[in-house]
Short mmCIF file of C-alpha atoms and ligand atoms in Angstrom, two decimals:
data_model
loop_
_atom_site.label_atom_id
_atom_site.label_comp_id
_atom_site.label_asym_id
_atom_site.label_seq_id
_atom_site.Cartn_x
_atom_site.Cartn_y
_atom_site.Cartn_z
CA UNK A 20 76.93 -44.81 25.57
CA UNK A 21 79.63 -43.12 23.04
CA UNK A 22 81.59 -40.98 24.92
CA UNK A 23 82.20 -36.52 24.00
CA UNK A 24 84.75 -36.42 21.61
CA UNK A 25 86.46 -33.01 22.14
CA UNK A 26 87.37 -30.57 19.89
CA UNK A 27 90.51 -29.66 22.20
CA UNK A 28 92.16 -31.78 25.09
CA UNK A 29 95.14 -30.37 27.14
CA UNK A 30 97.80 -31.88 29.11
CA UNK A 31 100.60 -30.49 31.51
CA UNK A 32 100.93 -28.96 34.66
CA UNK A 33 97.32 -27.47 35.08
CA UNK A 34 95.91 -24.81 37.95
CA UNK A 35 92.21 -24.73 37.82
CA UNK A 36 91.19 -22.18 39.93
CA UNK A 37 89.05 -23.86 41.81
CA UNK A 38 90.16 -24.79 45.09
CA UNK A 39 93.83 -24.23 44.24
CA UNK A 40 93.83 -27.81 42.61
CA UNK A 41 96.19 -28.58 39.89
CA UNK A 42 95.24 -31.25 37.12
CA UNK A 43 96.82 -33.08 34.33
CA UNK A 44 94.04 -32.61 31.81
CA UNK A 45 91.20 -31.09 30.42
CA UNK A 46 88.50 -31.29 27.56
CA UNK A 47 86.89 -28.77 25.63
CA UNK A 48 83.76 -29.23 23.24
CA UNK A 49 82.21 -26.51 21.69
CA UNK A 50 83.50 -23.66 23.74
CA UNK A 51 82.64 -25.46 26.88
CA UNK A 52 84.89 -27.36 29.37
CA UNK A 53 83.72 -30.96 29.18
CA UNK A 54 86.69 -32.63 31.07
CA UNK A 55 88.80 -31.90 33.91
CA UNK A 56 91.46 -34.10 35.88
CA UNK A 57 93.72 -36.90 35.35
CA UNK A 58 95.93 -37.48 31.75
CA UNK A 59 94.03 -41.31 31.83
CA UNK A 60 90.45 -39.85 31.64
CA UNK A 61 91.31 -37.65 29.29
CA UNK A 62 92.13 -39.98 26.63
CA UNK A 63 88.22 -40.90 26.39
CA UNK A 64 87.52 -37.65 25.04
CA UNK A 65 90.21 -37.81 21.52
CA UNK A 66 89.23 -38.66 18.43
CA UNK A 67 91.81 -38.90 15.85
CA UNK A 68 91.48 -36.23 13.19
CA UNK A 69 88.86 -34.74 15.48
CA UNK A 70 90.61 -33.61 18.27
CA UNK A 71 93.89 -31.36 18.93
CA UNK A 72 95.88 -31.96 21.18
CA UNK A 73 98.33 -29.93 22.81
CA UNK A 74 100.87 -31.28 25.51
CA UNK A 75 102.80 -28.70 27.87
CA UNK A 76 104.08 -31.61 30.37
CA UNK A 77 107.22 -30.01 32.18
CA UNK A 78 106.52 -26.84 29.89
CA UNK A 79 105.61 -24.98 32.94
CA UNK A 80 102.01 -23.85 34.37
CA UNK A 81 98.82 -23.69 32.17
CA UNK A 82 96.14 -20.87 33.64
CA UNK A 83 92.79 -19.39 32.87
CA UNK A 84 93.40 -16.57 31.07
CA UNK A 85 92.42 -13.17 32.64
CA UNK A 86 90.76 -10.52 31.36
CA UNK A 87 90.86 -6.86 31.44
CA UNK A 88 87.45 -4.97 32.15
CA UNK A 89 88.55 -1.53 30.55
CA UNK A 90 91.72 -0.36 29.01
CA UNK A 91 92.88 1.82 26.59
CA UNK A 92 95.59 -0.15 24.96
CA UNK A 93 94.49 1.76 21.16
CA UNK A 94 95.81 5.51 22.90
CA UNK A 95 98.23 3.79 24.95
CA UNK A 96 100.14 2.31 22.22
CA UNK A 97 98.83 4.08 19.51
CA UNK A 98 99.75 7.34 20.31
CA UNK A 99 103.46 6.80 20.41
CA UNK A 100 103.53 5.83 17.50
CA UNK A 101 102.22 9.10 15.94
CA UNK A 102 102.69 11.37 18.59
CA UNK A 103 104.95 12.06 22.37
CA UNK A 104 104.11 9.68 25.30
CA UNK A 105 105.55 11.14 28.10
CA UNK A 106 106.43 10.62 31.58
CA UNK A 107 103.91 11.37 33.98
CA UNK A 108 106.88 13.10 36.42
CA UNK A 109 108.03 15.62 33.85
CA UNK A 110 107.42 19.26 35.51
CA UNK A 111 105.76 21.95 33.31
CA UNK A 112 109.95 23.33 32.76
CA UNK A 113 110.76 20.30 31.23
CA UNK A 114 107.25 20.19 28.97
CA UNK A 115 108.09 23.69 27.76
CA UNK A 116 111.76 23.30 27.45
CA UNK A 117 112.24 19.45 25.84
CA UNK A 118 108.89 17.63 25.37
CA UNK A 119 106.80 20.27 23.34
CA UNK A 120 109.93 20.91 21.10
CA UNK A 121 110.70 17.27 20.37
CA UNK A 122 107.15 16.66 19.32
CA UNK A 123 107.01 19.04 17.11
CA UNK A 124 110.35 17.99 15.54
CA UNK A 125 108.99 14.65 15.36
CA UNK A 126 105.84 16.21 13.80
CA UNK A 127 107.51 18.31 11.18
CA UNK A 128 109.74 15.11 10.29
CA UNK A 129 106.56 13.11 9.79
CA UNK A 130 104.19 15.69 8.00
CA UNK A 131 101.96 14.61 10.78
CA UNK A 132 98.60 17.18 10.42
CA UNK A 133 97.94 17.30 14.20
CA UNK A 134 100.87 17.26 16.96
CA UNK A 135 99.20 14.70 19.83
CA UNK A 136 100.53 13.87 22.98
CA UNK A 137 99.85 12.38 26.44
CA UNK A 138 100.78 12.17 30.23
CA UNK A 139 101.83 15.33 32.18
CA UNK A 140 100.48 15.29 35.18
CA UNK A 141 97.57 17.54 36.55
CA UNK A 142 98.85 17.59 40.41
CA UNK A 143 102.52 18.69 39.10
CA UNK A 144 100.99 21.08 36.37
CA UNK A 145 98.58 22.66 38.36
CA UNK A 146 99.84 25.98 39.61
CA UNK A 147 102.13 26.42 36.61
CA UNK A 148 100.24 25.63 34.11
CA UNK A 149 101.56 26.30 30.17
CA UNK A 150 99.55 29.01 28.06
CA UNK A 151 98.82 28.50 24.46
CA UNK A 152 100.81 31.46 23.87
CA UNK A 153 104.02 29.09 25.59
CA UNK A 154 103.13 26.43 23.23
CA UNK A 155 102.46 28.92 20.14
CA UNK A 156 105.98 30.10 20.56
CA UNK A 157 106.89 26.50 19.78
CA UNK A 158 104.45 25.78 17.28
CA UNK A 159 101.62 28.05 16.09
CA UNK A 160 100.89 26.54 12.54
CA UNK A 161 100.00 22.69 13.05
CA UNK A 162 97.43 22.01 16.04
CA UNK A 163 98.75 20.59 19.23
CA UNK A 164 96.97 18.54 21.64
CA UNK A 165 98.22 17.29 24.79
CA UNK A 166 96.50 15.10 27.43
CA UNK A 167 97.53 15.00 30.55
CA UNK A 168 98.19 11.56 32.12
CA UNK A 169 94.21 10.64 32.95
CA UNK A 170 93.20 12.08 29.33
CA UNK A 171 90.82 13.97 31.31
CA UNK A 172 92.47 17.56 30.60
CA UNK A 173 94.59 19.03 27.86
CA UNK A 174 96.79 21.62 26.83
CA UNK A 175 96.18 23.01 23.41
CA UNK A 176 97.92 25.75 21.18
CA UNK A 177 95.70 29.30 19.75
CA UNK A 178 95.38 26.89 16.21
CA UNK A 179 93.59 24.14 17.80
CA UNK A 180 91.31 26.32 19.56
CA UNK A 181 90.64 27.96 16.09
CA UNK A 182 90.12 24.71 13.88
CA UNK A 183 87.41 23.93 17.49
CA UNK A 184 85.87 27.47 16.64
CA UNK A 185 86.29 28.20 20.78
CA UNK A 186 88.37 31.97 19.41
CA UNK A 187 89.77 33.58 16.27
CA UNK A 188 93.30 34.01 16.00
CA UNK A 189 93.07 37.56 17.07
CA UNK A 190 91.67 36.62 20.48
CA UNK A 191 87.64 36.80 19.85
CA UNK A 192 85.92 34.43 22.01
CA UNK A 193 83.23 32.40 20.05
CA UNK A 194 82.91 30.19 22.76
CA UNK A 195 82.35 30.45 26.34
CA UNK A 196 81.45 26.56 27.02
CA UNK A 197 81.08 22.92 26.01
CA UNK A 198 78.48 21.19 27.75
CA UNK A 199 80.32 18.37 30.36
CA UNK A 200 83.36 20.66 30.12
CA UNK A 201 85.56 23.96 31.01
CA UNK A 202 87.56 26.24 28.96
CA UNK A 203 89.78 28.03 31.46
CA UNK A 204 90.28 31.74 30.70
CA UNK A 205 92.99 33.93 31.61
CA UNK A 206 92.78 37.40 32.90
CA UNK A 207 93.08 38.77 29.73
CA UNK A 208 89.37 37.54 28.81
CA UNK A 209 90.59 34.57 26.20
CA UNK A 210 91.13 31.13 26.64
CA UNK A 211 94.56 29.82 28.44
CA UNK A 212 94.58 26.89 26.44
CA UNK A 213 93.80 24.75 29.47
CA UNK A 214 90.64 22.31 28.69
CA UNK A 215 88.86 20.12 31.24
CA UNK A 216 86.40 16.94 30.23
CA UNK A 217 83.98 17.51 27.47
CA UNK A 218 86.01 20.76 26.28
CA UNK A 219 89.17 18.98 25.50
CA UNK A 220 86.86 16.09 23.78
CA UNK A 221 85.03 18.66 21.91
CA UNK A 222 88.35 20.34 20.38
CA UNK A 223 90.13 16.86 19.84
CA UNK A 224 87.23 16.00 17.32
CA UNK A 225 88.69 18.98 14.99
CA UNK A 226 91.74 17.58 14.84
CA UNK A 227 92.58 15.61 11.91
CA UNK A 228 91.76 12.50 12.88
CA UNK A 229 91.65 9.71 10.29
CA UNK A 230 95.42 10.72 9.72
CA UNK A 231 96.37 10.69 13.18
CA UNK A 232 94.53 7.27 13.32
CA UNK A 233 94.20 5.12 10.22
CA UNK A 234 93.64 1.39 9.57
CA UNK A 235 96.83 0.49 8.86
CA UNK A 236 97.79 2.59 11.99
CA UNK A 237 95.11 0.73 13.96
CA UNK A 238 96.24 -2.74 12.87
CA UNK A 239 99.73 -2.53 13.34
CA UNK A 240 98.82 -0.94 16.91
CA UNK A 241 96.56 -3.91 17.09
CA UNK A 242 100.05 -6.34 16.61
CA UNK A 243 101.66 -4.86 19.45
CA UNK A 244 98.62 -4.52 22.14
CA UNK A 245 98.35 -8.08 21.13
CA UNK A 246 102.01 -9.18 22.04
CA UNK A 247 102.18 -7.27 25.11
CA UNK A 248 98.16 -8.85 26.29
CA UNK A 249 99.49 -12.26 25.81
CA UNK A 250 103.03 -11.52 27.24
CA UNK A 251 101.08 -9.92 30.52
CA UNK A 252 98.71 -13.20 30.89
CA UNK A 253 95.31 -11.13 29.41
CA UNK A 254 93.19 -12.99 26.81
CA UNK A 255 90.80 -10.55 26.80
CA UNK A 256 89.93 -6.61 27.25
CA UNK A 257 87.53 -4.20 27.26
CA UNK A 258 88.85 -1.13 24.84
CA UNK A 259 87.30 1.79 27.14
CA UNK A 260 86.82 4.60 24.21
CA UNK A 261 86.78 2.09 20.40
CA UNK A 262 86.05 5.52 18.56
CA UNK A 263 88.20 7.17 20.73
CA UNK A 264 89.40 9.18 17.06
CA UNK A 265 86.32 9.47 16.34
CA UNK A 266 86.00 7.43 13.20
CA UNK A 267 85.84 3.53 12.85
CA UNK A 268 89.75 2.94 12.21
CA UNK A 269 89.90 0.47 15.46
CA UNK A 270 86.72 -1.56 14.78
CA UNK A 271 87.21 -2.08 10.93
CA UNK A 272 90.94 -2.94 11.97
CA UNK A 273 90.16 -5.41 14.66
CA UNK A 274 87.32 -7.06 12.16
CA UNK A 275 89.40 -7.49 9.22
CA UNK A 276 92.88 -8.57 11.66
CA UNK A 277 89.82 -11.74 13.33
CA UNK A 278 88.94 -12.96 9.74
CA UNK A 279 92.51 -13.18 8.59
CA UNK A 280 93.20 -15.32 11.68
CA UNK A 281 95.69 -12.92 13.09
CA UNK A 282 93.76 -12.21 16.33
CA UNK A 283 94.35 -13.88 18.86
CA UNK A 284 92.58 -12.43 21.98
CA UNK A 285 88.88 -11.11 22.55
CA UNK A 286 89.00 -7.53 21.55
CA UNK A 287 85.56 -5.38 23.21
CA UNK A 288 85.04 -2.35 21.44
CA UNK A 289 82.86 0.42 23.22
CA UNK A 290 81.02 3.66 21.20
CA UNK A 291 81.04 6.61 23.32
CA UNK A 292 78.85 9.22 22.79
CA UNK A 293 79.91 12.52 23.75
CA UNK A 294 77.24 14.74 25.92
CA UNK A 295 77.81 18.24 23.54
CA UNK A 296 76.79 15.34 20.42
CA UNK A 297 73.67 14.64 19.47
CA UNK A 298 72.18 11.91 21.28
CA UNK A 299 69.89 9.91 18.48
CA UNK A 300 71.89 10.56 15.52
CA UNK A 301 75.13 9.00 17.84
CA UNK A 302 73.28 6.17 18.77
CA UNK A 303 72.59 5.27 15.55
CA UNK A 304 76.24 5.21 14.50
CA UNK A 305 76.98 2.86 17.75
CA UNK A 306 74.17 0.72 16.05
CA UNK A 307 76.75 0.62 12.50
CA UNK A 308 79.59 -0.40 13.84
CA UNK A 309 77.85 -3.91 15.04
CA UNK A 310 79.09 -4.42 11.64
CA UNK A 311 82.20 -4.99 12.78
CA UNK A 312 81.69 -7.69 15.29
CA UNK A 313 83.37 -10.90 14.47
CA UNK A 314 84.31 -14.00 16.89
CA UNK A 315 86.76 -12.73 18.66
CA UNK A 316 85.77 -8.67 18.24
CA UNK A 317 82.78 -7.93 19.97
CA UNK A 318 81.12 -4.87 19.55
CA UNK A 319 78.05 -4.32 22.08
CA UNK A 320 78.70 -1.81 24.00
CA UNK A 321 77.63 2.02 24.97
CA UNK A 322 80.23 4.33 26.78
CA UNK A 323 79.62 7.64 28.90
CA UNK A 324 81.55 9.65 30.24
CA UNK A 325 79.12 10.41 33.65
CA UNK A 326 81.74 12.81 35.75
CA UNK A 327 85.18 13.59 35.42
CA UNK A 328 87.60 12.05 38.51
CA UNK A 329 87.41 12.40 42.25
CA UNK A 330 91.31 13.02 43.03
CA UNK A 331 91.77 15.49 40.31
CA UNK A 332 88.34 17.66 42.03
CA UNK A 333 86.04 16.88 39.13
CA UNK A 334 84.30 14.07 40.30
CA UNK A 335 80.62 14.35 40.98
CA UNK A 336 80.59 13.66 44.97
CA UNK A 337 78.39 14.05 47.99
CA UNK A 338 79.09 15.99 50.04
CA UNK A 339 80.69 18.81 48.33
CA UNK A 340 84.79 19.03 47.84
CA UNK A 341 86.30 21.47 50.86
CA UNK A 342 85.91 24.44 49.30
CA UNK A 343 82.69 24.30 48.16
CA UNK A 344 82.66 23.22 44.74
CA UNK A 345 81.29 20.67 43.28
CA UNK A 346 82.77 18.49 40.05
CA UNK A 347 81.66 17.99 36.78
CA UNK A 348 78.11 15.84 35.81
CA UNK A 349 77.82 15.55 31.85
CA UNK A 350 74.98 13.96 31.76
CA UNK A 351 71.19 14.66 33.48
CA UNK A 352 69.50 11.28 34.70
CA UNK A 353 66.77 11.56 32.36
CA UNK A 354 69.53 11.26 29.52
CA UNK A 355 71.01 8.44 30.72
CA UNK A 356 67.93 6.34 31.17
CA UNK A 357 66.64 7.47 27.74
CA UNK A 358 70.58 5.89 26.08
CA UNK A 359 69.99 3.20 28.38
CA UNK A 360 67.10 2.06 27.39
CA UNK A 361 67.35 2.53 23.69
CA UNK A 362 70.78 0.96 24.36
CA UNK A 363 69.47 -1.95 25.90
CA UNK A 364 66.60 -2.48 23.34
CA UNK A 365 68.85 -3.20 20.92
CA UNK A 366 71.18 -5.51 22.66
CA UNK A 367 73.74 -3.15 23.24
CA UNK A 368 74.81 -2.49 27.05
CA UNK A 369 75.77 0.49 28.78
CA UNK A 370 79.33 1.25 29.88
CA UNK A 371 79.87 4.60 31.94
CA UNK A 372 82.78 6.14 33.58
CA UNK A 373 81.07 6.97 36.86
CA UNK A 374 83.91 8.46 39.78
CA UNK A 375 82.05 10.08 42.42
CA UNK A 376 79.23 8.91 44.63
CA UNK A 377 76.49 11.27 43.47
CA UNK A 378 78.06 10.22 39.38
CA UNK A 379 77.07 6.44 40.81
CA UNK A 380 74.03 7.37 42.21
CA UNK A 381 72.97 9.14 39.33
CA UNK A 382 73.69 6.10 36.74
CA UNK A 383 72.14 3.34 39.32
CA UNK A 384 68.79 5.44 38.83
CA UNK A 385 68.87 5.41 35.39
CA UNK A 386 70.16 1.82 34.98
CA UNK A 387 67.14 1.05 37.01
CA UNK A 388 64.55 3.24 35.59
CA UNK A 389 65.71 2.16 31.62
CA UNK A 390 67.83 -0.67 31.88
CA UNK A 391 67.26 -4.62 31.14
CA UNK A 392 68.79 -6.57 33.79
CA UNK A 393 70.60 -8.83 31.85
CA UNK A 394 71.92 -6.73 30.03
CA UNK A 395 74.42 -6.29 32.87
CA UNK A 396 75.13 -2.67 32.66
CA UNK A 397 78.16 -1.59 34.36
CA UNK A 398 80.03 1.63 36.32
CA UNK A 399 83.15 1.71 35.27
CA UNK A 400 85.87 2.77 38.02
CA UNK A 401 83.72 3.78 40.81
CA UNK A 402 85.63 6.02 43.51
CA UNK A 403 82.73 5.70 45.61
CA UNK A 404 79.16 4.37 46.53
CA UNK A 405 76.61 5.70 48.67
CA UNK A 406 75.49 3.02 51.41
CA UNK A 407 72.12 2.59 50.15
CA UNK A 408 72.93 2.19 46.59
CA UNK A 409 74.94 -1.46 47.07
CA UNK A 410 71.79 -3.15 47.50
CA UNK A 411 70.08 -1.87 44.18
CA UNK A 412 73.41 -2.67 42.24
CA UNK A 413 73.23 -6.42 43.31
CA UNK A 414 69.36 -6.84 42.45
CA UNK A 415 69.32 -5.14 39.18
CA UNK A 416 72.72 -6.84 38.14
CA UNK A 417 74.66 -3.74 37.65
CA UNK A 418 78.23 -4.53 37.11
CA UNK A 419 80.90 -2.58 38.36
CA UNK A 420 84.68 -3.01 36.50
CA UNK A 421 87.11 -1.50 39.38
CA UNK A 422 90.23 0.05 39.55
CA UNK A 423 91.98 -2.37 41.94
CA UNK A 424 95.32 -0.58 41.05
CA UNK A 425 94.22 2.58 42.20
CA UNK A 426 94.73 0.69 46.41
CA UNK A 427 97.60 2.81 46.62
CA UNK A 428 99.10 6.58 47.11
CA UNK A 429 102.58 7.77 47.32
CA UNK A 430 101.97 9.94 50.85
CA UNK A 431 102.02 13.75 49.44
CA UNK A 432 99.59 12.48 47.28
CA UNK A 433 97.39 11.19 49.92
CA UNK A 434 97.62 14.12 51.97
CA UNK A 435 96.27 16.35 49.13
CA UNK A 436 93.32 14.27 49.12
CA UNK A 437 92.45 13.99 52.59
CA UNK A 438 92.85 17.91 52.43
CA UNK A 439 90.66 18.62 49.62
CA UNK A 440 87.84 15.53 49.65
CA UNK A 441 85.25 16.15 52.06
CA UNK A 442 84.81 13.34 55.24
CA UNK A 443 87.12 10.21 55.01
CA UNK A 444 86.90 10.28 50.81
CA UNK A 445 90.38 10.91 51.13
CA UNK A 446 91.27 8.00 52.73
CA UNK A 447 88.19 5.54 51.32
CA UNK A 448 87.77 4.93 47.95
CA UNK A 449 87.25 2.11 45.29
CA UNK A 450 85.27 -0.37 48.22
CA UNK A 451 86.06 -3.59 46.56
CA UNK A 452 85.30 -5.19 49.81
CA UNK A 453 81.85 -3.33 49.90
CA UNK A 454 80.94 -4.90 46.90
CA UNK A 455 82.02 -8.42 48.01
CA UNK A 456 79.61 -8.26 51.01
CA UNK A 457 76.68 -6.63 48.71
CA UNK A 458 76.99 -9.56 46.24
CA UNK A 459 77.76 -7.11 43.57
CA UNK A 460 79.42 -8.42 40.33
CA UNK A 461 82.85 -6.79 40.17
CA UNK A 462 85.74 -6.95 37.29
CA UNK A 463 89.05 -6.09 38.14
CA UNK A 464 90.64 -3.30 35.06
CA UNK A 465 94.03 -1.45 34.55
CA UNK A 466 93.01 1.63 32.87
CA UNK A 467 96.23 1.24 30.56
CA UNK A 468 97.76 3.63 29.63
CA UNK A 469 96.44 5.75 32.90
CA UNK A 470 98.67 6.10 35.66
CA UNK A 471 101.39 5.88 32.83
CA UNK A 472 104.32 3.01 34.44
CA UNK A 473 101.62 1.57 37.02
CA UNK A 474 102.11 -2.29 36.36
CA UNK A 475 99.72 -3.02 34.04
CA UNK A 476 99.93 -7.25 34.40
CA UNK A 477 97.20 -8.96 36.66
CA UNK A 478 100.20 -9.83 38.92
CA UNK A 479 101.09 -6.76 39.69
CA UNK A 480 97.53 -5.50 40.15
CA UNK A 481 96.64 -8.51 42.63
CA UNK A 482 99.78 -7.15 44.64
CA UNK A 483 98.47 -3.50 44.78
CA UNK A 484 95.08 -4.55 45.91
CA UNK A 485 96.16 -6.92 48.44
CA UNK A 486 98.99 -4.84 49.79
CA UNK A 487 97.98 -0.88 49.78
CA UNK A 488 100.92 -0.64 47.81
CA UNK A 489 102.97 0.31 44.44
CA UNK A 490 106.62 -0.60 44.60
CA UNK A 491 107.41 2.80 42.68
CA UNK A 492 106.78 5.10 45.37
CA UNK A 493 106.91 5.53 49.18
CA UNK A 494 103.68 5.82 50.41
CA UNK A 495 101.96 3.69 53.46
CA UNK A 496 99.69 1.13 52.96
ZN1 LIG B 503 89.16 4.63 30.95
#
């Protein structure tokens, strides 16, 4: 009998994984390991001219690669390079004072259309929060657009509200609400500039995007997501929002970087549909951008936004928060089974932000009620679960990609929680263990560029989730 012959065989100092062996060698034909152990039985499976070989004896340790279920490595380190990426401890002095100012400097230097920026933080903000008067006395004639550190809120000068048709520049309203959203209004009856969820989504689409976000843009962010995945140990991750500026900039981009042979990691690109868009006519566009799926750029996915986040109070929980209110839902169940299972019927599979348990429970229904098994639809993040919805995850092969990073809390941080979530939610959430002893499928993600300076590598990660712990704060395990 004529033995493989391999299209790759490597030697060195090789950890498999599997039992905590370490080999000499392994095989690979057609995408598939065909060989692993010794250098001697290894030399069966090369054909000269057929095989490559590569040898990384006393080079150090070979690994599997790993893989991150849901990033955003586009925004993360895209935006700096058109906009302010700032530190998530700046105080709302400091935004006003240095931040805002800078980026518009930057802007004016640039003749950039839009001024975009990300990563104040909500918790620090909250009870002082800027006006878009504050940030029209900095700029009042170029939009602004800042996200706060999730990119689940955002501050916004009068202009952007105009260009979003939410007010007129004398202070009409025109719009009270965005479906899946809130614009916050002052005392004076017009918006503050303060957006949460859908609202801020809503308004960013009237920015200009396709200059804030081009190709070229895209591709040269594509470079440097690809030096830092490869420096971190990731060979492949899941971009959480593709058309996240609302055009096709990162797909085309990604497609046109694989068939020049510049890629070198698997690139997923989600379409998420908005719940103030128009369902059908979105879908269809998730459908034309399978146009862009290559070898290493695959394309198949739906995203939705289900809730907004637990710690931040708009999560979608049961019971309610302590005082009585309840978070944001964008979606009603019947909508989500309806994407689902158009979704599914065409090979594409659903990918939703889901935070609280009642967001979960939602989604599991209409995963179950429209959804094709193997298509392995997944929650993405997934503060918590209700008991009895573990079981229905694991039979209908419902996925769940978890923030594993998110083990820890510095301990002000934790006592807010346990002070505003309702039973132990304060104290319990993202049950990796739960899903363990369910036999649900789970995928460990960073959420890059959330949590901006949380280690980001899988090392790092593994230590949060095992220890309770982030080295850059004081907080118990
Ligand atoms: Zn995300």
């Amino acid at each position: 009998m004529k033995n493989i012959v391999a299209d790759l065989v490597v030697y060195g100092k090789i950890f498999t994984s599997e039992d905590n062996k370490i080999v000499e060698a392994f095989a690979v034909k057609d995408g598939k390991y065909v060989y692993v152990g010794d250098k001697s039985g290894a030399e069966s499976f090369i054909e000269e001219g057929k095989t490559e070989v590569i040898d990384y004896t006393g080079k150090g340790l070979v690994m599997p690669g790993c893989g991150n279920g849901h990033a955003h490595y586009s925004i993360g380190i895209g935006i700096p390079k058109f906009g302010t990426r700032m530190d998530r401890e700046i105080t709302p002095e400091k935004f006003l004072a240095e931040i805002i100012p800078a980026a518009v400097k930057k802007a004016r230097e640039t003749g950039a259309t839009s001024i975009f920026g990300f990563g104040w933080k909500f918790l620090i903000f909250e009870n002082n929060m800027p006006t878009r008067q504050q940030l029209d006395a900095i700029c009042s004639d170029i939009p602004m657009y800042i996200a706060d550190e999730e990119g689940h809120k955002a501050l916004v000068n009068t202009l952007a509200l105009v260009n979003a048709g939410i007010m007129t520049a004398d202070g009409t309203v025109l719009k009270k609400e965005v479906r899946g959203g809130e614009i916050a209004f002052g005392s004076d009856g017009t918006p503050t500039g303060f957006l949460k969820e859908q609202a801020g989504t809503y308004t960013r689409s009237f920015l200009d995007n396709d200059n804030l976000f081009s190709v070229d843009l895209a591709k040269e962010t594509l470079q440097d997501i690809q030096k830092l995945l490869l420096s971190e140990g990731y060979t492949m991750y899941l971009d959480g929002w593709g058309n996240y500026f609302y055009n096709e900039s990162y797909f085309k981009a990604a497609n046109q970087m694989d068939k020049a042979g510049d890629l070198h990691f698997v690139l997923g690109l989600t379409y998420e549909l908005e719940s103030w868009m128009d369902i059908d006519k979105n879908l269809e566009k998730s459908l034309e951008v399978q146009k862009y799926a290559s070898e290493r750029v695959k394309t198949n996915w739906v995203k939705l936004f289900m809730d907004g986040t637990v710690e931040t109070g708009t999560g979608f929980i049961e019971p309610l928060y302590r005082d009585g209110h309840q978070g944001i839902a964008n979606w009603e169940e019947d909508e989500v089974t309806y994407i689902t299972r158009k979704s599914n019927a065409k090979g594409l599979s659903m990918h939703i932000h889901t935070m609280g348990n009642k967001a979960v429970n939602r989604v599991v229904n209409a995963f179950v009620n429209g959804g094709k098994d193997e298509m392995r639809n997944t929650l993405v993040h997934v503060y918590g679960v209700m008991p009895s919805d573990y079981k229905r995850m694991a039979d209908r092969n419902i996925y769940v990609t978890e923030g594993m990073i998110w083990h820890h809390n510095s301990d002000d941080v934790r006592a807010y929680l346990m002070e505003r979530l309702p039973g132990d939610m304060g104290e319990e959430g993202y049950p990796m263990k739960s899903y363990f002893d369910n036999g649900v499928n789970v995928t460990s993600h960073s959420d890059f560029p959330a949590l901006t300076g949380s280690p980001d590598d899988p090392f790092g990660i593994i230590e949060i989730a095992i220890t309770g712990q982030c080295y850059m704060e004081n907080g118990k395990p």
